[in-house]
Coordinates of C-alpha atoms in Angstrom, one line a residue:
M1 CA 0.2 -0.1 0.1
L2 CA 1.5 3.3 -1.0
A3 CA -0.2 6.8 -0.3
A4 CA 1.0 10.4 -1.0
S5 CA 0.2 13.9 0.7
P6 CA -2.0 16.3 -1.8
A7 CA 0.6 17.8 -4.5
P8 CA 0.3 21.0 -5.5
A9 CA -0.9 22.1 -8.9
G10 CA 1.7 21.4 -11.8
Y11 CA 3.4 18.7 -9.7
A12 CA 3.1 15.1 -10.8
S13 CA 1.8 12.8 -7.9
H14 CA 3.9 9.9 -6.9
A15 CA 1.1 8.5 -4.6
F16 CA 0.2 5.3 -6.1
G17 CA 3.1 4.2 -8.2
E18 CA 3.8 7.1 -10.8
L19 CA 7.5 7.5 -10.3
P20 CA 9.8 10.6 -11.3
D21 CA 11.3 10.5 -14.7
G22 CA 13.7 8.1 -15.5
A23 CA 13.1 6.1 -12.0
D24 CA 12.4 2.4 -12.6
A25 CA 8.9 0.6 -12.0
L26 CA 8.7 -0.8 -8.4
D27 CA 8.1 -4.4 -7.9
G28 CA 5.7 -6.3 -5.1
P29 CA 3.2 -4.4 -2.9
I30 CA 4.0 -0.9 -4.4
A31 CA 3.4 -2.0 -7.9
D32 CA 0.0 -4.1 -6.7
S33 CA -1.4 -1.2 -4.8
D34 CA -5.2 -0.9 -5.3
L35 CA -5.5 2.5 -4.1
P36 CA -6.5 4.9 -6.9
L37 CA -6.2 8.6 -7.7
P38 CA -8.8 10.6 -6.6
E39 CA -11.2 11.4 -9.9
G40 CA -12.5 14.6 -10.5
P41 CA -11.0 18.2 -10.6
P42 CA -7.8 18.9 -8.2
L43 CA -8.5 19.0 -4.8
W44 CA -5.9 22.0 -4.4
P45 CA -5.8 25.5 -5.6
P46 CA -2.6 27.2 -7.0
M47 CA 0.1 27.7 -4.5
A48 CA 3.8 28.0 -4.2
P49 CA 5.7 24.9 -5.1
L50 CA 6.0 22.2 -2.6
R51 CA 7.9 19.1 -2.7
P52 CA 5.6 16.0 -2.9
R53 CA 5.8 13.9 -0.1
L54 CA 5.7 9.7 -0.4
I55 CA 4.3 7.8 2.5
L56 CA 5.8 4.2 2.7
P57 CA 3.6 2.0 4.7
P58 CA 4.8 -0.6 6.9
G59 CA 5.9 -3.7 5.0
I60 CA 7.5 -1.4 2.0
T61 CA 11.0 -1.5 1.5
L62 CA 13.1 0.1 -0.9
D63 CA 16.7 -0.6 -1.9
D64 CA 19.5 2.3 -1.3
A65 CA 19.6 3.3 -5.2
L66 CA 16.1 3.6 -5.6
R67 CA 15.2 5.3 -2.3
A68 CA 18.2 8.3 -3.3
R69 CA 16.8 8.6 -6.8
L70 CA 13.2 8.9 -5.3
G71 CA 14.5 11.4 -2.7
E72 CA 15.7 13.7 -5.7
S73 CA 12.1 14.6 -6.1
V74 CA 10.2 13.7 -3.1
D75 CA 10.2 13.7 0.3
L76 CA 10.1 10.1 1.8
I77 CA 8.1 9.4 5.1
D78 CA 8.5 6.0 6.6
A79 CA 5.4 5.0 8.3
A80 CA 7.2 2.1 9.7
T81 CA 8.9 4.2 12.4
P82 CA 6.8 6.1 15.2
T83 CA 8.0 9.5 13.6
G84 CA 6.8 8.7 10.1
R85 CA 3.6 7.1 11.5
A86 CA 2.6 10.3 13.3
V87 CA 3.5 12.2 10.0
A88 CA 1.6 10.0 8.0
L89 CA -1.4 10.4 10.4
S90 CA -1.0 14.3 10.1
L91 CA -1.1 14.2 6.3
L92 CA -4.0 11.8 5.6
L93 CA -6.2 13.3 8.4
A94 CA -5.2 16.5 6.3
P95 CA -5.7 19.7 8.7
P96 CA -6.6 22.9 6.7
L97 CA -4.0 24.4 4.6
A98 CA -2.8 27.8 5.2
N99 CA -5.1 29.4 3.3
G100 CA -8.2 27.9 4.6
S101 CA -8.9 25.5 1.8
A102 CA -9.0 21.4 2.5
A103 CA -6.7 19.2 0.9
L104 CA -8.0 15.6 1.5
L105 CA -7.7 12.4 0.2
S106 CA -10.9 10.3 -0.5
E107 CA -12.5 9.0 2.9
T108 CA -12.1 5.6 1.3
T109 CA -8.6 6.0 0.4
A110 CA -7.4 7.5 3.9
T111 CA -9.2 4.8 5.9
K112 CA -7.7 2.1 3.8
V113 CA -4.1 3.8 4.5
L114 CA -4.6 4.4 8.2
E115 CA -5.9 0.9 8.6
G116 CA -2.5 -0.2 6.9
L117 CA -0.2 1.7 9.5
G118 CA -0.5 -1.2 11.6
Q119 CA -1.0 0.6 14.9
G120 CA -4.2 2.0 16.6
V121 CA -5.1 5.3 15.2
G122 CA -8.1 7.2 16.6
I123 CA -9.7 10.9 17.0
V124 CA -10.7 12.3 20.1
D125 CA -13.0 15.6 20.6
L126 CA -13.2 18.0 23.3
Q127 CA -15.9 15.9 25.1
G128 CA -13.6 13.3 25.1
E129 CA -15.4 11.0 22.8
V130 CA -13.5 8.9 20.1
T131 CA -15.2 9.9 16.9
W132 CA -12.9 8.0 14.8
M133 CA -10.9 4.6 15.4
N134 CA -9.3 2.1 13.2
Q135 CA -9.5 -1.6 13.8
E136 CA -6.3 -1.9 15.6
L137 CA -7.2 1.0 18.1
A138 CA -10.7 -0.8 18.5
A139 CA -9.3 -4.1 19.7
Q140 CA -7.8 -2.8 22.9
S141 CA -9.1 -3.2 26.3
A142 CA -11.1 -0.6 27.8
E143 CA -8.6 0.4 30.0
T144 CA -6.2 1.1 27.1
L145 CA -8.6 3.1 25.4
R146 CA -9.7 5.1 28.5
R147 CA -5.8 6.2 29.1
L148 CA -5.4 7.3 25.8
V149 CA -8.5 9.2 25.8
D150 CA -7.2 10.8 29.2
I151 CA -4.0 11.5 27.7
C152 CA -5.8 13.4 24.4
L153 CA -8.0 15.4 26.8
D154 CA -4.9 16.4 29.0
L155 CA -3.1 17.7 25.7
L156 CA -6.3 19.3 24.5
R157 CA -6.7 21.4 27.9
S158 CA -2.6 22.3 27.8
T159 CA -2.9 24.0 24.0
R160 CA -6.0 25.8 25.2
S161 CA -4.0 27.3 28.3
G162 CA -1.1 27.8 26.3
L163 CA 1.0 25.4 28.1
L164 CA 2.0 24.1 24.4
S165 CA 1.0 23.8 21.1
L166 CA -0.1 21.4 18.8
A167 CA -0.2 23.2 15.5
E168 CA 0.3 21.8 12.1
G169 CA 3.1 20.0 11.9
Q170 CA 3.8 19.6 15.7
F171 CA 3.5 16.6 17.8
E172 CA 3.6 15.7 21.3
R173 CA 4.5 11.9 22.9
R174 CA 3.2 10.7 26.2
G175 CA 3.3 7.3 27.7
F176 CA 1.3 5.1 30.2
R177 CA 1.2 1.4 31.4
V178 CA -1.7 -0.9 31.8
G179 CA -0.6 -4.2 33.7
S180 CA 2.6 -5.2 32.0
S181 CA 2.1 -3.6 28.7
A182 CA 3.6 -0.3 28.1
Y183 CA 2.3 2.4 25.4
D184 CA 3.4 5.7 23.8
V185 CA 0.8 7.9 22.4
V186 CA 2.0 10.4 19.5
A187 CA -0.6 13.1 19.2
T188 CA -1.1 15.9 16.8
G189 CA -4.1 18.7 16.7
L190 CA -6.9 18.5 14.2
E191 CA -9.7 21.4 13.0
P192 CA -8.4 24.3 15.3
D193 CA -10.7 27.0 16.2
P194 CA -10.8 30.9 15.3
Q195 CA -8.0 31.1 18.1
G196 CA -5.8 28.3 16.7
H197 CA -6.5 25.9 19.2
P198 CA -7.3 22.5 18.2
T199 CA -10.7 21.0 18.6
K200 CA -9.5 17.5 18.3
I201 CA -6.5 15.2 18.6
A202 CA -5.3 12.7 16.2
A203 CA -3.7 9.9 18.4
L204 CA -1.3 7.2 17.3
L205 CA -1.0 4.2 20.0
L206 CA 2.1 2.5 19.7
D207 CA 2.7 -0.7 22.2
V208 CA 6.2 -0.2 23.2
S209 CA 6.3 -3.1 26.1
E210 CA 9.3 -4.8 24.6
R211 CA 11.3 -1.6 24.4
R212 CA 10.3 -0.2 27.7
R213 CA 11.0 -3.7 29.1
L214 CA 14.7 -3.4 27.3
Q215 CA 15.2 -0.2 28.8
E216 CA 14.4 -1.1 32.1
R217 CA 16.8 -4.2 31.9
V218 CA 19.5 -1.5 31.0
D219 CA 18.6 0.3 33.8
A220 CA 19.2 -2.3 36.2
I221 CA 22.3 -3.2 34.5
D222 CA 23.5 0.5 34.9
M223 CA 22.5 0.3 38.7
A224 CA 24.4 -3.0 39.3
G225 CA 27.6 -1.6 37.0
A226 CA 27.5 1.8 39.5
E227 CA 28.0 -0.6 42.2
L228 CA 30.9 -2.7 40.6
L229 CA 32.5 0.9 40.3
R230 CA 31.5 2.3 43.8
L231 CA 34.8 1.9 45.6
D232 CA 35.0 4.1 49.0
S233 CA 38.0 5.5 49.2
E234 CA 38.1 4.9 53.3
V235 CA 36.8 1.3 52.8
I236 CA 39.7 0.6 50.0
E237 CA 42.6 2.2 52.1
K238 CA 41.8 -0.3 54.8
I239 CA 41.9 -3.6 53.0
N240 CA 44.6 -5.0 50.9
P241 CA 44.4 -6.1 47.5
A242 CA 43.3 -9.5 47.8
E243 CA 40.2 -8.3 50.0
R244 CA 39.3 -5.7 47.4
L245 CA 39.1 -8.2 44.8
K246 CA 37.2 -10.3 47.3
L247 CA 34.9 -7.4 47.5
L248 CA 34.5 -7.1 43.8
D249 CA 33.9 -10.5 43.3
G250 CA 30.8 -10.5 45.8
R251 CA 29.1 -7.4 43.8
V252 CA 29.9 -9.4 40.6
V253 CA 28.1 -12.3 41.4
A254 CA 25.3 -10.7 43.1
G255 CA 24.8 -8.5 39.9
V256 CA 24.6 -11.1 37.6
R257 CA 22.0 -13.0 39.8
S258 CA 19.8 -10.4 40.3
V259 CA 19.9 -8.5 37.1
F260 CA 19.9 -11.6 34.7
G261 CA 19.0 -14.4 36.9
W262 CA 21.9 -16.6 35.8
D263 CA 23.7 -19.1 38.4
H264 CA 26.5 -20.7 36.1
F265 CA 28.6 -18.3 34.3
E266 CA 32.6 -17.3 34.6
F267 CA 34.4 -14.2 33.7
R268 CA 38.3 -14.8 32.3
L269 CA 41.0 -12.1 31.8
L270 CA 43.1 -11.7 29.3
H271 CA 46.9 -11.9 29.9
R272 CA 48.9 -9.6 27.6
E273 CA 51.9 -11.5 27.1
T274 CA 50.8 -15.0 27.4
K275 CA 47.5 -14.9 25.9
Q276 CA 46.2 -17.1 28.5
L277 CA 42.4 -16.3 29.4
E278 CA 43.0 -16.9 33.4
L279 CA 39.9 -17.4 35.4
V280 CA 38.9 -14.3 37.8
F281 CA 35.3 -14.9 38.9
C282 CA 33.2 -18.0 38.7
A283 CA 29.9 -19.4 40.0
G284 CA 28.4 -22.8 39.3
L285 CA 31.0 -23.9 37.0
A286 CA 33.8 -26.6 37.7
P287 CA 37.3 -24.9 37.1
L288 CA 40.0 -26.2 34.4
G289 CA 41.9 -29.1 35.6
I290 CA 45.4 -28.3 36.9
G291 CA 47.9 -27.7 33.9
E292 CA 44.6 -27.0 31.6
K293 CA 44.8 -24.0 30.1
I294 CA 42.2 -21.7 27.6
F295 CA 44.2 -18.8 25.3
A296 CA 42.8 -16.2 22.9
N297 CA 43.5 -18.6 19.9
P298 CA 40.6 -19.8 17.7
Q299 CA 42.0 -23.3 17.2
G300 CA 41.4 -25.7 20.1
N301 CA 40.6 -23.2 22.8
G302 CA 36.4 -23.3 22.4
I303 CA 34.1 -20.7 22.2
S304 CA 35.8 -18.1 24.7
G305 CA 39.2 -18.4 22.7
V306 CA 37.2 -17.1 19.5
V307 CA 35.5 -14.4 21.3
A308 CA 38.8 -13.4 22.8
T309 CA 40.4 -13.4 19.4
T310 CA 37.4 -12.1 17.4
G311 CA 36.0 -9.7 19.7
D312 CA 32.7 -10.9 18.7
A313 CA 30.1 -12.3 20.9
Y314 CA 28.7 -16.0 20.3
I315 CA 25.6 -17.6 21.2
C316 CA 25.8 -21.5 21.4
A317 CA 22.1 -22.7 20.7
D318 CA 23.1 -26.3 21.1
T319 CA 26.1 -27.7 23.0
Q320 CA 25.4 -30.9 21.7
H321 CA 25.6 -29.9 17.9
D322 CA 28.4 -27.1 18.4
P323 CA 31.8 -28.4 17.8
L324 CA 33.4 -25.4 19.3
Y325 CA 31.8 -25.8 22.6
L326 CA 34.2 -27.1 25.4
K327 CA 32.3 -28.5 28.3
G328 CA 32.3 -26.8 31.3
L329 CA 28.7 -26.9 33.2
P330 CA 27.7 -30.9 33.5
N331 CA 24.5 -31.3 31.2
A332 CA 24.8 -27.8 29.8
R333 CA 22.8 -27.2 26.6
S334 CA 23.4 -23.8 25.6
A335 CA 25.9 -21.0 26.1
L336 CA 26.6 -17.3 25.5
T337 CA 30.2 -15.9 25.5
V338 CA 30.6 -12.0 25.2
P339 CA 34.1 -10.3 25.2
L340 CA 35.1 -8.1 27.7
R341 CA 36.4 -4.8 26.6
I342 CA 37.8 -1.3 27.7
Q343 CA 37.3 0.8 24.7
D344 CA 38.0 -1.2 21.8
R345 CA 40.5 -3.7 23.5
V346 CA 39.6 -7.1 24.4
V347 CA 40.7 -7.7 27.8
G348 CA 38.7 -10.9 28.6
V349 CA 35.6 -12.8 28.2
F350 CA 32.0 -13.4 30.1
N351 CA 31.0 -16.7 29.7
V352 CA 27.3 -18.0 31.0
E353 CA 26.0 -21.7 30.4
S354 CA 22.4 -23.3 30.8
E355 CA 21.0 -26.2 31.2
R356 CA 18.3 -25.4 28.4
P357 CA 18.7 -25.4 24.8
N358 CA 18.4 -22.0 23.3
A359 CA 18.4 -20.3 26.4
F360 CA 20.1 -17.2 25.1
D361 CA 19.3 -14.6 22.3
E362 CA 20.3 -11.0 21.2
E363 CA 18.9 -9.2 23.8
D364 CA 20.6 -11.2 26.5
R365 CA 23.8 -10.7 24.3
F366 CA 23.3 -7.2 24.0
C367 CA 22.8 -6.6 27.7
A368 CA 25.8 -9.0 28.6
E369 CA 28.2 -7.1 27.0
I370 CA 27.1 -3.9 28.7
F371 CA 27.9 -5.5 32.0
G372 CA 30.8 -6.8 30.9
R373 CA 32.1 -3.3 30.2
Y374 CA 31.3 -2.8 33.8
V375 CA 33.1 -5.7 35.1
A376 CA 36.0 -4.8 33.0
L377 CA 36.5 -1.3 34.0
A378 CA 36.1 -2.5 37.9
L379 CA 38.9 -4.9 37.4
N380 CA 40.8 -2.2 35.8
I381 CA 40.6 0.4 38.6
L382 CA 41.8 -2.6 41.1
D383 CA 44.9 -3.2 38.9
M384 CA 45.8 0.3 38.7
L385 CA 45.6 0.8 42.2
V386 CA 48.0 -2.4 42.9
V387 CA 50.3 -0.7 40.3
E388 CA 50.1 2.6 42.2
R389 CA 50.9 1.2 45.2
R390 CA 54.0 -0.8 44.0
T391 CA 55.2 2.5 42.4
T392 CA 54.5 4.5 45.2
N393 CA 56.5 2.0 47.9
R394 CA 59.4 1.9 45.5
R395 CA 59.7 5.8 45.1
V396 CA 59.6 6.4 48.8
A397 CA 62.1 3.6 49.5
T398 CA 64.4 5.0 46.9
N399 CA 64.1 8.5 48.2
V400 CA 64.8 7.3 51.7
L401 CA 67.9 5.2 50.4
G402 CA 69.1 8.2 48.8
E403 CA 68.4 10.8 51.9
I404 CA 70.1 8.8 54.5
A405 CA 73.1 7.5 52.2
T406 CA 75.2 10.8 53.1
P407 CA 74.7 10.8 56.6
L408 CA 75.7 7.1 56.9
D409 CA 78.9 7.6 54.9
Q410 CA 79.7 10.4 57.4
V411 CA 78.9 8.4 60.2
R412 CA 81.0 5.6 59.1
I413 CA 84.1 7.7 58.1
A414 CA 83.7 9.1 61.4
A415 CA 83.5 5.9 63.2
E416 CA 86.6 4.7 61.3
A417 CA 88.5 7.5 62.2
I418 CA 87.9 7.1 65.7
E419 CA 89.1 3.5 65.5
H420 CA 92.9 5.1 64.7
G421 CA 95.0 5.6 67.9
A422 CA 91.7 4.5 70.1
D423 CA 91.9 2.5 73.4
A424 CA 90.0 -0.7 73.4
R425 CA 86.9 0.6 74.8
T426 CA 86.4 3.1 72.4
M427 CA 87.4 0.9 69.3
E428 CA 85.0 -1.7 70.7
L429 CA 82.1 1.0 70.4
A430 CA 83.5 2.4 67.2
E431 CA 82.8 -1.3 65.8
R432 CA 79.5 -1.1 67.1
I433 CA 78.7 2.4 65.3
L434 CA 79.9 0.8 62.3
D435 CA 78.1 -2.5 62.7
V436 CA 74.8 -0.4 63.0
V437 CA 75.5 1.5 59.9
S438 CA 75.9 -1.3 57.9
S439 CA 72.8 -3.1 59.4
V440 CA 70.8 0.3 58.6
R441 CA 72.0 0.5 54.8
H442 CA 71.1 -3.3 54.3
R443 CA 67.7 -2.8 55.7
V444 CA 66.8 0.1 53.4
E445 CA 68.2 -1.9 50.3
A446 CA 66.3 -4.8 51.5
A447 CA 62.8 -2.6 51.5
T448 CA 64.0 -0.9 48.2
S449 CA 64.5 -4.4 46.3
G450 CA 60.7 -4.7 46.9
P451 CA 59.0 -8.1 46.5
Q452 CA 62.5 -9.7 45.7
T453 CA 63.2 -9.9 49.5
I454 CA 62.0 -10.6 53.2
L455 CA 62.6 -8.2 55.9
G456 CA 64.3 -8.9 59.3
V457 CA 66.3 -12.2 58.3
E458 CA 69.3 -11.3 59.9
E459 CA 68.0 -11.1 63.6
I460 CA 66.4 -14.1 63.4
L461 CA 69.4 -16.2 62.0
R462 CA 71.7 -14.6 64.3
E463 CA 69.3 -15.9 67.4
G464 CA 69.9 -19.5 65.8
E465 CA 67.0 -20.7 68.3
R466 CA 64.8 -24.1 67.0
D467 CA 61.0 -23.9 67.7
P468 CA 59.6 -27.1 69.2
I469 CA 56.3 -26.4 67.5
L470 CA 58.4 -26.5 64.1
E471 CA 60.8 -29.3 64.9
G472 CA 60.7 -32.3 62.4
K473 CA 58.1 -30.8 60.3
R474 CA 58.1 -31.1 56.5
V475 CA 57.5 -28.5 54.3
L476 CA 57.6 -27.4 50.5
V477 CA 58.3 -24.3 49.3
A478 CA 57.8 -23.4 45.7
D479 CA 59.2 -19.7 44.3
D480 CA 61.1 -18.8 41.1
E481 CA 62.8 -15.9 43.0
S482 CA 65.8 -17.9 44.3
G483 CA 66.3 -15.1 46.9
I484 CA 62.9 -15.8 48.6
R485 CA 63.1 -19.5 48.0
E486 CA 66.7 -19.8 49.7
T487 CA 65.8 -17.6 52.6
I488 CA 62.5 -19.1 53.6
R489 CA 64.4 -22.6 53.3
E490 CA 67.2 -21.2 55.8
V491 CA 64.9 -19.4 58.3
L492 CA 62.7 -22.7 58.4
E493 CA 65.5 -25.4 58.5
Q494 CA 67.1 -23.2 61.5
K495 CA 64.1 -23.4 63.4
G496 CA 63.8 -27.2 62.9
C497 CA 62.0 -27.8 59.4
V498 CA 62.9 -30.2 57.1
V499 CA 62.3 -28.2 53.8
V500 CA 62.4 -29.1 50.0
A501 CA 62.1 -26.2 47.7
Y502 CA 61.4 -25.7 43.9
A503 CA 61.9 -23.0 41.5
S504 CA 58.4 -23.9 39.3
G505 CA 54.7 -25.1 40.3
G506 CA 55.1 -28.1 38.3
P507 CA 57.6 -30.0 40.0
A508 CA 56.2 -28.9 43.1
I509 CA 53.1 -30.5 42.1
D510 CA 54.4 -33.7 41.4
R511 CA 56.0 -33.8 44.4
V512 CA 53.2 -33.3 46.6
R513 CA 51.3 -36.0 44.7
A514 CA 53.9 -38.2 45.2
E515 CA 54.6 -37.9 48.7
A516 CA 50.7 -37.8 49.6
A517 CA 50.5 -41.3 47.5
T518 CA 53.0 -42.8 50.1
G519 CA 51.2 -41.8 52.7
T520 CA 53.4 -39.3 54.2
P521 CA 52.4 -35.9 53.1
F522 CA 53.9 -32.6 53.4
D523 CA 53.2 -30.7 56.8
L524 CA 52.9 -27.5 55.0
V525 CA 53.1 -26.0 51.3
V526 CA 54.4 -22.3 51.1
S527 CA 53.8 -21.1 47.1
D528 CA 54.2 -18.1 45.2
V529 CA 51.2 -17.1 43.3
R530 CA 53.1 -16.4 40.0
M531 CA 55.2 -18.5 38.5
P532 CA 56.2 -19.5 34.8
D533 CA 54.5 -23.0 34.3
R534 CA 51.7 -22.9 37.4
N535 CA 49.8 -20.5 38.8
G536 CA 49.1 -20.3 43.2
Y537 CA 45.8 -21.9 42.4
E538 CA 47.0 -24.7 40.7
V539 CA 49.3 -25.4 43.5
F540 CA 46.7 -24.8 46.0
S541 CA 44.3 -27.2 44.2
A542 CA 46.8 -30.0 43.6
V543 CA 47.4 -30.1 47.7
K544 CA 43.8 -30.1 48.5
E545 CA 43.0 -33.2 46.1
S546 CA 45.9 -35.1 47.3
A547 CA 46.4 -34.0 50.7
P548 CA 43.3 -32.2 52.0
R549 CA 44.4 -31.8 55.8
T550 CA 47.7 -30.2 54.5
P551 CA 47.6 -26.1 54.8
V552 CA 48.5 -24.1 52.0
I553 CA 50.4 -20.3 52.7
L554 CA 50.5 -18.4 49.4
M555 CA 52.9 -15.2 48.8
T556 CA 52.4 -12.3 46.1
G557 CA 54.4 -9.4 45.4
F558 CA 52.5 -5.9 46.4
G559 CA 49.4 -7.7 46.2
Y560 CA 50.1 -8.4 42.8
D561 CA 48.0 -11.7 41.7
P562 CA 47.4 -12.0 37.9
H563 CA 45.6 -15.4 38.1
H564 CA 43.5 -13.8 41.0
S565 CA 44.5 -17.4 42.9
I566 CA 44.0 -15.5 46.3
V567 CA 40.3 -15.0 46.0
R568 CA 39.6 -18.4 44.6
C569 CA 42.0 -20.1 47.1
S570 CA 40.1 -18.3 50.0
Q571 CA 36.8 -19.4 49.0
E572 CA 38.0 -23.1 49.2
G573 CA 40.1 -23.1 52.8
L574 CA 43.2 -21.3 52.2
H575 CA 45.3 -21.0 55.6
C576 CA 46.3 -17.5 54.6
F577 CA 48.4 -15.1 51.9
L578 CA 51.5 -13.0 52.5
F579 CA 52.5 -9.5 50.4
K580 CA 56.2 -9.5 49.9
P581 CA 58.0 -7.7 51.0
F582 CA 57.1 -9.1 54.4
Q583 CA 58.9 -9.6 57.7
V584 CA 60.3 -12.9 58.1
T585 CA 58.3 -12.7 61.8
Q586 CA 55.1 -12.9 59.8
L587 CA 56.2 -15.6 58.1
L588 CA 57.1 -17.9 61.1
E589 CA 53.9 -16.6 63.1
E590 CA 51.7 -18.1 60.3
V591 CA 53.8 -21.2 60.0
R592 CA 53.3 -21.6 63.9
K593 CA 49.5 -21.0 63.2
A594 CA 49.3 -23.9 60.7
F595 CA 50.8 -26.3 63.1
G596 CA 48.3 -25.4 65.6
A597 CA 50.0 -23.0 67.8
P598 CA 48.0 -20.9 70.2
T599 CA 46.9 -17.6 68.1
K600 CA 44.3 -14.9 68.2
A601 CA 40.8 -16.1 66.9
A602 CA 40.1 -15.2 63.7
E603 CA 38.0 -16.4 60.8
G604 CA 39.1 -17.6 57.1
P605 CA 42.3 -17.0 56.0
T606 CA 44.9 -14.7 57.6
T607 CA 45.8 -11.5 55.6
Q608 CA 48.4 -9.2 55.7
Q609 CA 48.5 -5.4 54.3
P610 CA 51.2 -4.8 51.8
E611 CA 53.9 -2.3 52.9

């Protein structure tokens, strides 16, 4: 169905299939239109030239080339859009022209076009009477019609009081709800009185329930996202990086469940150097086995590998017939995976699984990507806080070392000068001064070396006392930093432990399993969270699988935990974690706690604030 507004004399009408010179004939519904041109003399008097307007009812499509050619001669009005429908309504009901003469299509023709708009259309007068409506509006409930009439009467009153104008070509949009349905009313004025106030309202009723529902869902996502990004400075300052991540973990899981109602999902971050997709948050899905990894690679890494590589979301409608799907949730039948983005950069993936086939649609994809951006931003903020703290600590320590270097040298030179020609007592004091200077310098240098050191070792080793609680305890230490590894070995052995040490996670895991298989599991495992071949969570999982009663202590530098092992381990029974550089006394205290020494009552894993 194709209709056009009345055209001025001397202009060709392109209302019902007549095209501009040189245009190709139209196929389909346009060419088959059964709406004839009004017969008889022209319905409009001579007037200033105006461009004809062509109304395209819903369902009529034009290719770009034809649309461009038509646009050279006519104004196209697409009645498939709310604005286009409103304009078409105004034209078809034909308010009086400026010179007072009417320009109307025949009643039959106008009615057919109004019915073809596919939306409810009606005319309401000052008494609240619906003087005309199409079939679509007539099919609405009594409550819906009442609300529409109320809006029209309110608009008529507003125009008469001067609050708004609904002169020719002006529209007003209002909304209302009836039960679970949402509607918009697009209205324009008709038949103005001598003062120019409309006496009737032509109203177009639009069912916007789906659009409104989607907007409400997006609003809920925005609220959940704002909660993720709400980082109270006073709270954040008092907790360490692992506790911050744990706080965010709770918010993410709560947000997904409340906004989406999903129970089986995971978030993975992309490691920039290795391209590994490392698990951060997980709910209702089993983690990968020890040694199993997923990378941003479309070959052999499942749907997550494809999404992380291409940056395009993926809906798996049926896992049983999708070769890309890698098993996650037992009995999973469908999955949705979207990229996590910061601006245009993919930083990870958000994967959701369901036991129902075809559980996800394009709306779910759209909403999941919005929520994923909030998660990516929140994680990025936490990472920047860790980097800022590491940078600040190193800068302060370096400045302190620079400031005390000269005074220490002066004290040393003075003490050496005193030694020459001094008596025995004075020389002894000078030696003690030199020892103190050397100790101060060593301690400051140790602090400035950051996570590659343990503080306060000299005093403990100088004491040389064995600890009855640690005597004979078998301890495994895993850390790729030789200085840390050997220092812990030396300290624990001096206290009476039997220590074996490994520079990587793989051999350490093998040894843990082997000892457990012989019935002689280690009494304690101390591991770094970041090693070349295995992360802290994998070491922790291996210990818990083979020797559930063996406690585990994890260590990380300045709270840096790229695999987010600490949060995951804390949820599964981690004894404690330490942030390098830590005091050796803190390590010994946690080791003694692990062996049942009396300590302060506390719940959950012990944490230590990074220096």
